[in-house]
XYZ file of C-alpha atoms in Angstrom:
222
model
C 84.162 59.092 98.483
C 83.030 62.325 96.466
C 79.768 61.865 94.154
C 81.001 63.055 90.647
C 77.245 64.809 90.338
C 78.150 67.044 93.560
C 81.395 68.388 92.011
C 80.786 71.752 90.059
C 83.779 71.430 87.921
C 85.065 68.759 85.758
C 88.496 68.925 87.289
C 90.314 66.387 84.981
C 89.505 68.204 82.277
C 90.560 71.850 83.427
C 93.488 72.746 81.480
C 95.265 75.630 79.929
C 97.540 75.831 76.914
C 100.636 77.731 77.766
C 102.872 80.040 75.549
C 104.932 78.692 72.592
C 107.928 80.974 73.623
C 110.141 79.668 76.262
C 113.355 79.922 78.385
C 116.802 79.078 76.817
C 120.171 78.843 78.639
C 121.474 81.659 76.528
C 119.059 84.055 77.859
C 119.815 83.304 81.534
C 121.595 85.813 83.770
C 124.946 85.155 85.307
C 123.432 84.765 88.828
C 120.061 83.205 89.906
C 119.335 86.779 91.857
C 119.733 88.822 88.688
C 117.798 86.387 86.690
C 115.022 86.706 89.877
C 115.248 90.576 89.301
C 114.257 90.462 85.672
C 111.358 88.347 86.236
C 110.295 90.023 89.313
C 110.497 93.418 87.391
C 108.176 91.859 84.485
C 105.747 90.441 87.209
C 105.515 93.636 88.985
C 104.954 95.643 86.049
C 103.236 93.406 83.182
C 102.217 90.183 85.201
C 98.842 91.032 86.098
C 99.406 89.913 89.589
C 97.813 91.351 92.582
C 100.640 90.735 94.889
C 103.618 89.680 92.903
C 105.874 89.343 95.958
C 103.653 87.024 97.464
C 105.461 83.678 98.014
C 104.608 80.225 99.618
C 106.789 79.300 102.579
C 107.091 75.642 103.211
C 108.623 74.416 106.262
C 109.192 71.112 108.122
C 109.849 70.461 111.881
C 112.431 68.253 113.696
C 110.057 65.001 112.830
C 109.666 66.087 108.908
C 106.176 67.256 109.311
C 105.377 69.735 106.535
C 103.430 73.027 106.460
C 103.019 75.865 104.202
C 101.694 79.493 104.080
C 101.902 82.501 102.004
C 104.107 85.807 103.084
C 105.226 88.506 101.426
C 108.885 88.716 100.082
C 110.269 92.053 101.597
C 113.969 92.328 100.202
C 116.186 90.133 97.898
C 119.877 90.311 96.891
C 122.818 88.337 96.523
C 122.724 87.196 100.191
C 118.969 85.869 100.118
C 115.558 86.480 100.166
C 113.832 88.035 103.234
C 110.393 87.970 105.087
C 109.385 88.889 108.232
C 107.258 87.099 111.299
C 106.575 86.331 114.761
C 109.035 84.347 116.025
C 106.705 82.408 117.849
C 104.759 81.432 115.008
C 104.639 77.848 113.562
C 107.031 78.787 110.869
C 109.726 80.255 112.796
C 109.357 77.427 115.360
C 109.956 75.015 112.423
C 112.857 76.907 111.192
C 114.535 76.841 114.449
C 114.453 72.991 114.532
C 114.975 72.532 110.637
C 116.405 75.515 108.927
C 115.806 74.116 105.268
C 113.025 75.789 103.524
C 111.619 76.112 100.287
C 109.881 79.627 98.524
C 107.515 79.310 95.833
C 106.445 82.416 93.633
C 103.450 81.352 91.578
C 103.218 83.786 89.032
C 99.978 81.948 86.986
C 99.019 84.963 84.962
C 102.557 84.490 83.411
C 102.638 80.858 83.278
C 105.765 81.235 85.183
C 106.791 79.778 88.707
C 110.452 80.408 90.641
C 111.018 77.688 93.333
C 114.059 78.622 95.631
C 115.619 76.091 98.078
C 117.928 77.014 100.569
C 118.669 77.779 104.034
C 116.819 80.456 106.661
C 118.878 82.568 109.287
C 117.253 85.374 111.280
C 117.886 88.900 110.181
C 119.982 91.223 112.567
C 117.829 93.605 114.909
C 119.000 96.494 113.422
C 117.866 95.323 109.749
C 114.695 94.382 111.502
C 114.214 97.480 113.498
C 114.730 99.398 109.894
C 112.193 97.389 107.922
C 109.568 97.742 111.162
C 109.883 101.501 110.914
C 108.443 101.084 107.355
C 105.430 99.260 108.338
C 102.060 101.391 108.617
C 101.158 102.147 111.981
C 98.413 99.789 112.046
C 100.464 96.970 110.958
C 103.238 97.892 113.625
C 100.402 97.520 115.952
C 99.102 94.152 114.647
C 102.722 92.671 115.178
C 102.118 93.311 118.737
C 98.411 92.284 118.928
C 98.783 88.693 117.452
C 99.977 85.898 118.924
C 100.729 84.282 115.577
C 99.585 80.595 115.153
C 98.515 80.318 118.903
C 94.833 79.410 119.667
C 92.534 82.467 120.568
C 88.946 81.756 121.736
C 87.297 84.744 119.644
C 87.991 87.397 117.260
C 87.062 89.844 119.833
C 89.900 88.880 121.854
C 92.248 89.976 119.195
C 90.017 93.162 118.453
C 90.166 94.145 122.274
C 94.348 93.534 122.242
C 94.531 95.520 118.908
C 92.092 98.414 120.460
C 94.178 98.584 123.651
C 97.616 98.756 121.902
C 95.890 101.518 119.548
C 95.187 103.472 122.807
C 98.611 102.966 124.111
C 100.267 104.090 120.734
C 98.354 106.482 118.953
C 98.923 107.304 115.347
C 102.329 109.653 115.355
C 103.576 107.618 118.683
C 106.456 105.636 117.807
C 105.502 101.831 118.305
C 108.494 99.793 119.732
C 109.909 97.002 117.595
C 108.535 93.560 119.480
C 111.325 91.199 120.550
C 109.466 88.028 119.345
C 108.966 89.691 115.751
C 111.717 89.718 113.096
C 112.943 88.735 109.811
C 114.484 85.697 108.127
C 116.889 85.408 105.133
C 116.938 82.351 102.910
C 120.217 82.005 101.507
C 119.519 80.243 98.083
C 121.208 76.944 97.458
C 118.970 76.365 93.998
C 116.607 78.165 92.101
C 114.533 76.905 89.438
C 112.906 79.137 86.910
C 109.773 77.461 85.149
C 108.261 78.584 82.199
C 105.295 77.235 81.001
C 104.974 75.750 77.391
C 102.894 74.123 75.037
C 102.167 70.358 75.227
C 103.232 70.410 78.970
C 106.505 70.561 77.709
C 107.707 73.221 80.050
C 111.216 74.622 80.363
C 112.843 74.108 83.687
C 116.221 75.667 84.359
C 117.763 75.403 87.823
C 120.795 77.256 89.455
C 122.600 74.903 91.615
C 125.334 76.526 94.213
C 128.885 75.242 93.816
C 131.027 74.857 96.975
C 132.959 77.881 95.979
C 129.871 80.053 95.419
C 129.583 79.923 92.055
C 126.245 78.485 90.130
C 125.950 76.036 87.311
C 122.818 75.755 85.224
C 121.211 72.647 84.691
C 117.875 71.741 82.620
C 115.353 69.461 84.199
C 112.703 67.427 82.316
C 109.350 68.848 82.472
């Protein structure tokens, strides 16, 4: 047990009062992607967020053991939400066994969250290569230097691998796309828009995909 005197803050009393204005069904766009685009524009311009495209990706392996991590959203459209990773990483191994995934955008300064659930599939190699070419040279080398999620003896081993690659592919020389690296597109099945409200009576409106590909909206109790 933790001694209460050792805790630097009274966690039970830490709370913020959220805004009075909320989110109504009449304000929603026709599709969740359109609504996400509206909120994302506000998050990126007026939200005061360090990385508005940062999202928590939660996965589970074949035995149901969960894991979560923060990655960056790199594209979104009606086909889904795209991020990139090492295909040998834990998240990618989980998705190979169990493609169901959850994405959470924690826009705390705006008292907003967006929660996406859906199915992840790998992007095509042409799409992956096109994105890889937009990455800074150092990030391209980093995709080769890191055997993501594997145990490494020391930081020096990582730095040495990077230095070797930097010598092989100096600035200005094209770096090949790693075969073990690429994207995932999450095709949404539900998308919840969460707006903080006073007295913890938050607005939660969730789009749910119908079998014909259209969407219905349901309100969830806070």
